Amino acid sequence: MTTSLARLPRERDAATRRARDPRPDHGRPIETEYRPRHPLALRATVLYQRRGGADPTMTIDGAVIWRASRTPDGIATLALRETAPGTIRGAAWGPGAAWALAQLPALCGADDDPEGFDPGENRLVAEAHRRNPGLRLSRTDLVFDALASAIFEQKVTGMQAFGAWRRIVTWCGERAPGPTPRPMFAPPSIDGWRRIPSWTWHRAGLEPPQARTVAEAAQRGDALVRALENAPGDADRILTSLRGIGPWTSAEMRIRAFGDPDAVSVGDYHLAHEVGFALAGSRTDDDGMLELLAPWKGHRQRVVRLIGASGVREPRRGPRMHPEDHRAR
C-alpha cells in the first residue's frame, strides 16, 4: 500500500495537535433552545457558580459561557449563549450532554420562585429589586461538587480557595469534551475525591482540615448525595452532622446545588459587615445580620444577592487578610 507524500505533513501535524490537546472526542453536540418565562440576566445568574476567574470548570469566551461538570450520566461540557433577548441557546458535548441540557433551565434560575417576595420599605433593597428583574438564583443539582467547593473556601481567602480548587480539579479531574476555548476539566468523581493522596492536597495548597473534610465526606459520598437529594429540606441537619461541616458550609452548598432562596452564610468573614452597612449604615455581627434580614424570611439569600447587585460596599479600613501558605512549612 502506498501513501501520498503530500499527506504526510498534514497527518504529522494532526498527530501533533492531538498530542498537545488530548481533548476527548465526543462528536457533534446536541443542542436546545430555552425561552425563560421571566426576565433573565444570564451572566449575573449563571456565573455565580464560578469559583474564581481561572476556574477550570467554568469560563467565558465572548458571549458564550462554558461550563464543565460531572453529571449523573458522565462528564459534560455545556455552552450557553443568549442569541436574542429572552432566547438562550445551549449546546452540550459528552456522555452527560442530555442531562446537562435538561438541567439548563434550573441552572438559569427557572426553579427560583420570587413570588411572595416583598422588598418592603427598605429603599436599597427595593431599588436593587427594581433594577435587577433578571437576577435569579441558579442551581446545579450536583450535590457533592457544590459541597466540595464550599469546603475548599472554609476559613481562607478566596484567592487561596480558588487556587487550590483550580489545581485539584485540573490535576485530578477529567478533561472536558467539546471545542472549549481553553482546556477545561470536570471535577473528580466521588471515588476520585476519596483517592486523592495527602501530598497532592499539600501541593495544591489546601489546608489539612479542609482536605480531611472533603476526604471524609467522600467516604460517605454516595449515601450522602442520596440523602440530600431525597430530603433537600433536611439538608442543613444532614450536613452539619458531619465533622468539619458547619452552618456556613451547609448554606453555601444549599445555595449552589439547590438555589436555596433563604440560606444565609453565617460565619462569613465579610457578609455580616456588608449586610449591616447596606441595611443599617454600620457593620454588625452574625446575630445582627440575621435580625436585619428577618423581615425577608424565606427570601434572605435573595436579599443578600440584591445587596451585592446594588454595588453598595462597606469602605475597607483595616488591612487585608493575609493568606498563609502551609506548603512552605
mmCIF file of C-alpha atoms in Angstrom:
data_model
loop_
_atom_site.group_PDB
_atom_site.id
_atom_site.type_symbol
_atom_site.label_atom_id
_atom_site.label_comp_id
_atom_site.label_asym_id
_atom_site.label_seq_id
_atom_site.Cartn_x
_atom_site.Cartn_y
_atom_site.Cartn_z
ATOM 1 C CA MET A 1 0.000 0.000 0.000
ATOM 2 C CA THR A 2 1.368 3.438 -0.896
ATOM 3 C CA THR A 3 0.786 6.724 0.876
ATOM 4 C CA SER A 4 0.793 10.111 -0.814
ATOM 5 C CA LEU A 5 3.829 12.107 0.298
ATOM 6 C CA ALA A 6 1.682 15.235 0.235
ATOM 7 C CA ARG A 7 -0.483 13.819 3.016
ATOM 8 C CA LEU A 8 2.351 13.021 5.428
ATOM 9 C CA PRO A 9 2.969 16.566 6.738
ATOM 10 C CA ARG A 10 -0.739 17.072 7.311
ATOM 11 C CA GLU A 11 -1.010 13.758 9.145
ATOM 12 C CA ARG A 12 2.030 14.590 11.276
ATOM 13 C CA ASP A 13 0.519 17.992 12.101
ATOM 14 C CA ALA A 14 -2.775 16.379 13.091
ATOM 15 C CA ALA A 15 -0.962 13.885 15.309
ATOM 16 C CA THR A 16 0.978 16.723 16.943
ATOM 17 C CA ARG A 17 -2.219 18.653 17.621
ATOM 18 C CA ARG A 18 -3.844 15.580 19.172
ATOM 19 C CA ALA A 19 -0.823 15.020 21.422
ATOM 20 C CA ARG A 20 -0.778 18.669 22.511
ATOM 21 C CA ASP A 21 -4.537 18.905 23.001
ATOM 22 C CA PRO A 22 -5.747 15.492 24.188
ATOM 23 C CA ARG A 23 -9.377 16.576 24.418
ATOM 24 C CA PRO A 24 -11.790 13.632 24.403
ATOM 25 C CA ASP A 25 -13.675 13.441 21.127
ATOM 26 C CA HIS A 26 -17.407 13.103 21.681
ATOM 27 C CA GLY A 27 -18.534 14.182 18.234
ATOM 28 C CA ARG A 28 -21.121 16.788 17.417
ATOM 29 C CA PRO A 29 -23.040 18.453 20.218
ATOM 30 C CA ILE A 30 -26.693 18.129 20.989
ATOM 31 C CA GLU A 31 -28.477 21.453 21.206
ATOM 32 C CA THR A 32 -31.530 23.069 22.685
ATOM 33 C CA GLU A 33 -33.195 26.463 22.937
ATOM 34 C CA TYR A 34 -34.524 27.767 26.217
ATOM 35 C CA ARG A 35 -37.011 30.629 26.383
ATOM 36 C CA PRO A 36 -37.494 31.619 30.022
ATOM 37 C CA ARG A 37 -40.921 32.875 31.011
ATOM 38 C CA HIS A 38 -39.320 35.549 33.163
ATOM 39 C CA PRO A 39 -36.626 38.205 32.682
ATOM 40 C CA LEU A 40 -33.176 36.630 32.905
ATOM 41 C CA ALA A 41 -29.795 38.251 33.470
ATOM 42 C CA LEU A 42 -27.852 35.255 32.160
ATOM 43 C CA ARG A 43 -24.367 36.187 33.322
ATOM 44 C CA ALA A 44 -25.378 37.508 36.744
ATOM 45 C CA THR A 45 -27.379 34.331 37.344
ATOM 46 C CA VAL A 46 -25.149 31.574 35.971
ATOM 47 C CA LEU A 47 -21.707 32.971 36.748
ATOM 48 C CA TYR A 48 -22.472 32.906 40.463
ATOM 49 C CA GLN A 49 -21.438 29.249 40.168
ATOM 50 C CA ARG A 50 -17.901 30.138 39.024
ATOM 51 C CA ARG A 51 -15.113 29.691 41.584
ATOM 52 C CA GLY A 52 -12.722 32.469 40.615
ATOM 53 C CA GLY A 53 -11.624 33.854 37.263
ATOM 54 C CA ALA A 54 -9.436 30.833 36.435
ATOM 55 C CA ASP A 55 -11.971 28.167 37.428
ATOM 56 C CA PRO A 56 -11.216 25.151 35.194
ATOM 57 C CA THR A 57 -14.911 24.168 35.282
ATOM 58 C CA MET A 58 -16.289 27.482 34.045
ATOM 59 C CA THR A 59 -15.162 30.268 31.733
ATOM 60 C CA ILE A 60 -16.435 32.994 29.425
ATOM 61 C CA ASP A 61 -15.421 33.423 25.817
ATOM 62 C CA GLY A 62 -17.059 36.419 24.200
ATOM 63 C CA ALA A 63 -20.800 35.968 24.500
ATOM 64 C CA VAL A 64 -20.548 32.276 25.435
ATOM 65 C CA ILE A 65 -20.500 30.823 28.944
ATOM 66 C CA TRP A 66 -18.757 27.446 29.095
ATOM 67 C CA ARG A 67 -19.322 25.002 31.938
ATOM 68 C CA ALA A 68 -17.779 21.563 32.531
ATOM 69 C CA SER A 69 -19.449 19.257 35.025
ATOM 70 C CA ARG A 70 -19.682 15.655 36.131
ATOM 71 C CA THR A 71 -23.336 14.735 35.745
ATOM 72 C CA PRO A 72 -25.008 11.521 36.940
ATOM 73 C CA ASP A 73 -24.615 10.287 33.336
ATOM 74 C CA GLY A 74 -20.943 11.234 32.954
ATOM 75 C CA ILE A 75 -18.953 14.344 32.183
ATOM 76 C CA ALA A 76 -20.437 17.079 30.020
ATOM 77 C CA THR A 77 -19.457 20.417 28.587
ATOM 78 C CA LEU A 78 -22.231 22.978 28.249
ATOM 79 C CA ALA A 79 -22.041 26.168 26.167
ATOM 80 C CA LEU A 80 -24.661 28.879 26.772
ATOM 81 C CA ARG A 81 -25.333 31.985 24.720
ATOM 82 C CA GLU A 82 -28.159 34.484 24.597
ATOM 83 C CA THR A 83 -28.895 34.631 20.880
ATOM 84 C CA ALA A 84 -31.719 37.176 21.236
ATOM 85 C CA PRO A 85 -33.465 38.840 24.165
ATOM 86 C CA GLY A 86 -35.236 36.048 26.010
ATOM 87 C CA THR A 87 -33.665 33.221 23.992
ATOM 88 C CA ILE A 88 -30.851 31.063 25.383
ATOM 89 C CA ARG A 89 -29.077 28.648 23.057
ATOM 90 C CA GLY A 90 -27.411 25.655 24.680
ATOM 91 C CA ALA A 91 -25.026 23.094 23.179
ATOM 92 C CA ALA A 92 -23.539 20.166 25.078
ATOM 93 C CA TRP A 93 -20.890 17.502 24.494
ATOM 94 C CA GLY A 94 -20.004 14.290 26.282
ATOM 95 C CA PRO A 95 -21.837 11.353 27.857
ATOM 96 C CA GLY A 96 -23.723 13.686 30.202
ATOM 97 C CA ALA A 97 -24.804 16.103 27.465
ATOM 98 C CA ALA A 98 -28.503 15.225 27.586
ATOM 99 C CA TRP A 99 -28.561 15.599 31.382
ATOM 100 C CA ALA A 100 -26.789 18.972 31.163
ATOM 101 C CA LEU A 101 -29.300 20.304 28.623
ATOM 102 C CA ALA A 102 -32.256 19.022 30.656
ATOM 103 C CA GLN A 103 -30.838 20.802 33.713
ATOM 104 C CA LEU A 104 -30.094 24.036 31.813
ATOM 105 C CA PRO A 105 -33.321 25.841 32.857
ATOM 106 C CA ALA A 106 -32.568 25.226 36.545
ATOM 107 C CA LEU A 107 -29.007 26.488 36.035
ATOM 108 C CA CYS A 108 -30.603 29.634 34.583
ATOM 109 C CA GLY A 109 -32.912 30.052 37.571
ATOM 110 C CA ALA A 110 -36.135 28.536 36.241
ATOM 111 C CA ASP A 111 -36.823 26.850 39.596
ATOM 112 C CA ASP A 112 -36.333 30.091 41.502
ATOM 113 C CA ASP A 113 -39.726 31.414 42.569
ATOM 114 C CA PRO A 114 -39.666 35.035 43.719
ATOM 115 C CA GLU A 115 -43.440 35.082 44.171
ATOM 116 C CA GLY A 116 -44.260 36.387 47.593
ATOM 117 C CA PHE A 117 -41.058 38.403 47.829
ATOM 118 C CA ASP A 118 -41.788 41.915 49.020
ATOM 119 C CA PRO A 119 -38.816 44.281 49.169
ATOM 120 C CA GLY A 120 -40.755 46.318 51.703
ATOM 121 C CA GLU A 121 -39.879 49.868 52.616
ATOM 122 C CA ASN A 122 -36.109 49.450 52.539
ATOM 123 C CA ARG A 123 -35.078 51.778 49.733
ATOM 124 C CA LEU A 124 -31.845 49.963 48.877
ATOM 125 C CA VAL A 125 -33.488 46.534 48.566
ATOM 126 C CA ALA A 126 -36.483 47.927 46.691
ATOM 127 C CA GLU A 127 -34.297 49.829 44.221
ATOM 128 C CA ALA A 128 -31.974 46.838 43.657
ATOM 129 C CA HIS A 129 -35.016 44.623 43.070
ATOM 130 C CA ARG A 130 -36.428 47.121 40.560
ATOM 131 C CA ARG A 131 -33.129 47.494 38.719
ATOM 132 C CA ASN A 132 -32.366 43.752 38.533
ATOM 133 C CA PRO A 133 -35.552 41.981 37.404
ATOM 134 C CA GLY A 134 -33.500 39.263 35.682
ATOM 135 C CA LEU A 135 -31.432 38.249 38.708
ATOM 136 C CA ARG A 136 -32.398 34.648 39.509
ATOM 137 C CA LEU A 137 -30.989 32.047 41.891
ATOM 138 C CA SER A 138 -29.139 29.362 39.936
ATOM 139 C CA ARG A 139 -28.901 25.712 40.952
ATOM 140 C CA THR A 140 -26.629 22.943 39.678
ATOM 141 C CA ASP A 141 -28.298 19.855 41.234
ATOM 142 C CA LEU A 142 -24.757 18.469 41.688
ATOM 143 C CA VAL A 143 -24.591 17.971 45.418
ATOM 144 C CA PHE A 144 -21.078 16.711 46.000
ATOM 145 C CA ASP A 145 -19.380 19.194 43.673
ATOM 146 C CA ALA A 146 -21.142 22.044 45.492
ATOM 147 C CA LEU A 147 -20.164 20.611 48.875
ATOM 148 C CA ALA A 148 -16.519 20.102 47.895
ATOM 149 C CA SER A 149 -16.128 23.614 46.510
ATOM 150 C CA ALA A 150 -17.687 25.087 49.666
ATOM 151 C CA ILE A 151 -15.303 23.117 51.880
ATOM 152 C CA PHE A 152 -12.364 24.498 49.882
ATOM 153 C CA GLU A 153 -13.488 28.010 50.862
ATOM 154 C CA GLN A 154 -13.690 27.425 54.612
ATOM 155 C CA LYS A 155 -11.715 29.937 56.703
ATOM 156 C CA VAL A 156 -9.329 31.049 53.938
ATOM 157 C CA THR A 157 -9.177 33.878 51.433
ATOM 158 C CA GLY A 158 -10.887 33.499 48.096
ATOM 159 C CA MET A 159 -7.502 33.612 46.391
ATOM 160 C CA GLN A 160 -6.311 30.584 48.379
ATOM 161 C CA ALA A 161 -9.516 28.619 47.906
ATOM 162 C CA PHE A 162 -9.821 29.291 44.187
ATOM 163 C CA GLY A 163 -6.155 28.462 43.604
ATOM 164 C CA ALA A 164 -6.443 25.125 45.409
ATOM 165 C CA TRP A 165 -9.701 24.331 43.565
ATOM 166 C CA ARG A 166 -8.070 25.082 40.210
ATOM 167 C CA ARG A 167 -5.077 22.839 40.926
ATOM 168 C CA ILE A 168 -7.005 19.872 42.323
ATOM 169 C CA VAL A 169 -9.660 19.878 39.578
ATOM 170 C CA THR A 170 -7.017 20.236 36.862
ATOM 171 C CA TRP A 171 -4.759 17.537 38.297
ATOM 172 C CA CYS A 172 -7.401 15.067 39.492
ATOM 173 C CA GLY A 173 -10.484 15.855 37.410
ATOM 174 C CA GLU A 174 -11.305 14.754 33.871
ATOM 175 C CA ARG A 175 -10.686 16.703 30.681
ATOM 176 C CA ALA A 176 -13.898 18.221 29.366
ATOM 177 C CA PRO A 177 -15.032 17.371 25.822
ATOM 178 C CA GLY A 178 -16.001 19.805 23.118
ATOM 179 C CA PRO A 179 -14.335 22.833 21.489
ATOM 180 C CA THR A 180 -13.698 24.698 24.736
ATOM 181 C CA PRO A 181 -11.790 27.998 24.376
ATOM 182 C CA ARG A 182 -9.134 26.711 26.793
ATOM 183 C CA PRO A 183 -8.562 23.354 28.474
ATOM 184 C CA MET A 184 -11.396 22.724 30.925
ATOM 185 C CA PHE A 185 -11.934 19.968 33.459
ATOM 186 C CA ALA A 186 -14.847 18.359 35.261
ATOM 187 C CA PRO A 187 -14.335 17.773 38.994
ATOM 188 C CA PRO A 188 -13.296 14.322 40.204
ATOM 189 C CA SER A 189 -15.895 11.639 40.823
ATOM 190 C CA ILE A 190 -16.753 10.888 44.455
ATOM 191 C CA ASP A 191 -14.359 7.947 44.286
ATOM 192 C CA GLY A 192 -11.785 10.276 42.743
ATOM 193 C CA TRP A 193 -12.102 12.736 45.630
ATOM 194 C CA ARG A 194 -11.677 9.826 48.031
ATOM 195 C CA ARG A 195 -8.463 8.660 46.384
ATOM 196 C CA ILE A 196 -6.575 11.963 46.273
ATOM 197 C CA PRO A 197 -3.329 11.382 48.222
ATOM 198 C CA SER A 198 -2.234 13.660 51.043
ATOM 199 C CA TRP A 199 0.760 15.024 49.159
ATOM 200 C CA THR A 200 -1.483 16.179 46.299
ATOM 201 C CA TRP A 201 -3.668 18.145 48.703
ATOM 202 C CA HIS A 202 -0.485 19.641 50.134
ATOM 203 C CA ARG A 203 0.933 20.617 46.729
ATOM 204 C CA ALA A 204 -2.399 22.190 45.792
ATOM 205 C CA GLY A 205 -2.250 24.449 48.851
ATOM 206 C CA LEU A 206 -5.409 23.244 50.592
ATOM 207 C CA GLU A 207 -5.198 23.357 54.385
ATOM 208 C CA PRO A 208 -5.157 19.919 56.080
ATOM 209 C CA PRO A 209 -8.506 20.371 57.918
ATOM 210 C CA GLN A 210 -10.320 21.139 54.652
ATOM 211 C CA ALA A 211 -8.589 18.278 52.823
ATOM 212 C CA ARG A 212 -9.602 15.885 55.591
ATOM 213 C CA THR A 213 -13.206 17.140 55.497
ATOM 214 C CA VAL A 214 -13.501 16.592 51.731
ATOM 215 C CA ALA A 215 -11.983 13.110 52.040
ATOM 216 C CA GLU A 216 -14.270 12.129 54.933
ATOM 217 C CA ALA A 217 -17.345 13.442 53.127
ATOM 218 C CA ALA A 218 -16.305 11.410 50.073
ATOM 219 C CA GLN A 219 -16.146 8.279 52.221
ATOM 220 C CA ARG A 220 -19.897 8.682 52.722
ATOM 221 C CA GLY A 221 -20.350 10.357 49.361
ATOM 222 C CA ASP A 222 -22.944 8.197 47.593
ATOM 223 C CA ALA A 223 -25.130 7.795 50.673
ATOM 224 C CA LEU A 224 -24.763 11.496 51.456
ATOM 225 C CA VAL A 225 -25.834 12.520 47.965
ATOM 226 C CA ARG A 226 -28.884 10.222 48.102
ATOM 227 C CA ALA A 227 -29.913 11.592 51.488
ATOM 228 C CA LEU A 228 -29.616 15.207 50.343
ATOM 229 C CA GLU A 229 -31.419 14.612 47.055
ATOM 230 C CA ASN A 230 -34.257 12.759 48.797
ATOM 231 C CA ALA A 231 -34.663 15.305 51.590
ATOM 232 C CA PRO A 232 -33.343 18.708 50.443
ATOM 233 C CA GLY A 233 -35.386 20.404 53.143
ATOM 234 C CA ASP A 234 -33.378 18.492 55.744
ATOM 235 C CA ALA A 235 -30.031 19.318 54.153
ATOM 236 C CA ASP A 236 -28.792 21.564 56.949
ATOM 237 C CA ARG A 237 -29.235 18.897 59.617
ATOM 238 C CA ILE A 238 -27.675 16.194 57.425
ATOM 239 C CA LEU A 239 -24.657 18.287 56.502
ATOM 240 C CA THR A 240 -23.875 19.725 59.920
ATOM 241 C CA SER A 241 -23.919 16.226 61.420
ATOM 242 C CA LEU A 242 -20.618 15.605 59.571
ATOM 243 C CA ARG A 243 -17.294 16.506 61.131
ATOM 244 C CA GLY A 244 -15.828 19.684 59.666
ATOM 245 C CA ILE A 245 -19.098 20.962 58.178
ATOM 246 C CA GLY A 246 -20.835 23.825 59.944
ATOM 247 C CA PRO A 247 -23.624 26.292 59.143
ATOM 248 C CA TRP A 248 -21.513 28.314 56.678
ATOM 249 C CA THR A 249 -20.562 25.306 54.529
ATOM 250 C CA SER A 250 -24.105 23.952 54.673
ATOM 251 C CA ALA A 251 -25.559 27.258 53.490
ATOM 252 C CA GLU A 252 -23.031 27.624 50.675
ATOM 253 C CA MET A 253 -23.732 24.098 49.443
ATOM 254 C CA ARG A 254 -27.517 24.673 49.505
ATOM 255 C CA ILE A 255 -27.174 27.968 47.636
ATOM 256 C CA ARG A 256 -25.074 26.398 44.868
ATOM 257 C CA ALA A 257 -26.715 22.995 44.457
ATOM 258 C CA PHE A 258 -30.344 23.818 45.324
ATOM 259 C CA GLY A 259 -30.620 27.579 44.765
ATOM 260 C CA ASP A 260 -31.955 27.935 48.330
ATOM 261 C CA PRO A 261 -33.574 31.405 48.454
ATOM 262 C CA ASP A 262 -33.416 31.596 52.260
ATOM 263 C CA ALA A 263 -29.899 30.286 53.018
ATOM 264 C CA VAL A 264 -27.625 32.708 54.868
ATOM 265 C CA SER A 265 -23.896 32.013 55.147
ATOM 266 C CA VAL A 266 -23.496 32.649 58.873
ATOM 267 C CA GLY A 267 -19.822 32.806 59.837
ATOM 268 C CA ASP A 268 -18.648 34.506 56.649
ATOM 269 C CA TYR A 269 -15.670 36.832 57.077
ATOM 270 C CA HIS A 270 -17.322 39.777 55.275
ATOM 271 C CA LEU A 271 -21.031 39.081 54.829
ATOM 272 C CA ALA A 272 -22.394 40.373 58.149
ATOM 273 C CA HIS A 273 -20.406 43.588 57.775
ATOM 274 C CA GLU A 274 -21.695 44.143 54.245
ATOM 275 C CA VAL A 275 -25.322 43.425 55.152
ATOM 276 C CA GLY A 276 -25.109 45.643 58.223
ATOM 277 C CA PHE A 277 -23.597 48.524 56.261
ATOM 278 C CA ALA A 278 -26.160 48.203 53.440
ATOM 279 C CA LEU A 279 -29.262 47.868 55.616
ATOM 280 C CA ALA A 280 -28.345 49.837 58.754
ATOM 281 C CA GLY A 281 -25.385 52.007 57.792
ATOM 282 C CA SER A 282 -22.885 50.278 60.068
ATOM 283 C CA ARG A 283 -21.239 46.892 60.366
ATOM 284 C CA THR A 284 -22.758 44.197 62.533
ATOM 285 C CA ASP A 285 -22.159 40.599 63.610
ATOM 286 C CA ASP A 286 -23.962 37.421 62.560
ATOM 287 C CA ASP A 287 -26.776 37.859 65.092
ATOM 288 C CA GLY A 288 -27.281 41.429 63.948
ATOM 289 C CA MET A 289 -27.295 40.334 60.311
ATOM 290 C CA LEU A 290 -29.967 37.724 60.957
ATOM 291 C CA GLU A 291 -32.065 40.313 62.793
ATOM 292 C CA LEU A 292 -31.761 42.744 59.888
ATOM 293 C CA LEU A 293 -32.714 40.026 57.372
ATOM 294 C CA ALA A 294 -35.628 38.692 59.454
ATOM 295 C CA PRO A 295 -38.328 40.732 57.610
ATOM 296 C CA TRP A 296 -37.469 38.788 54.459
ATOM 297 C CA LYS A 297 -37.662 35.315 55.987
ATOM 298 C CA GLY A 298 -37.933 32.825 53.149
ATOM 299 C CA HIS A 299 -36.012 35.123 50.785
ATOM 300 C CA ARG A 300 -32.954 36.104 52.824
ATOM 301 C CA GLN A 301 -30.461 34.821 50.233
ATOM 302 C CA ARG A 302 -32.335 36.805 47.607
ATOM 303 C CA VAL A 303 -31.847 39.962 49.677
ATOM 304 C CA VAL A 304 -28.142 39.169 50.115
ATOM 305 C CA ARG A 305 -27.798 38.851 46.340
ATOM 306 C CA LEU A 306 -29.713 42.090 45.774
ATOM 307 C CA ILE A 307 -27.376 43.856 48.195
ATOM 308 C CA GLY A 308 -24.475 42.536 46.138
ATOM 309 C CA ALA A 309 -26.117 43.730 42.918
ATOM 310 C CA SER A 310 -26.722 47.189 44.393
ATOM 311 C CA GLY A 311 -22.997 47.969 44.411
ATOM 312 C CA VAL A 312 -23.115 49.284 47.983
ATOM 313 C CA ARG A 313 -19.959 48.253 49.824
ATOM 314 C CA GLU A 314 -18.591 48.991 53.246
ATOM 315 C CA PRO A 315 -15.393 51.055 52.918
ATOM 316 C CA ARG A 316 -12.330 48.941 53.692
ATOM 317 C CA ARG A 317 -10.457 50.373 56.677
ATOM 318 C CA GLY A 318 -8.327 47.570 58.047
ATOM 319 C CA PRO A 319 -5.543 45.539 56.441
ATOM 320 C CA ARG A 320 -6.483 42.755 54.089
ATOM 321 C CA MET A 321 -6.469 39.246 55.471
ATOM 322 C CA HIS A 322 -3.011 37.832 54.736
ATOM 323 C CA PRO A 323 -3.158 34.378 53.135
ATOM 324 C CA GLU A 324 -0.993 31.757 54.790
ATOM 325 C CA ASP A 325 0.650 29.098 52.620
ATOM 326 C CA HIS A 326 1.241 25.929 54.633
ATOM 327 C CA ARG A 327 3.199 24.341 51.759
ATOM 328 C CA ALA A 328 6.337 26.187 52.857
ATOM 329 C CA ARG A 329 6.199 24.792 56.399
#
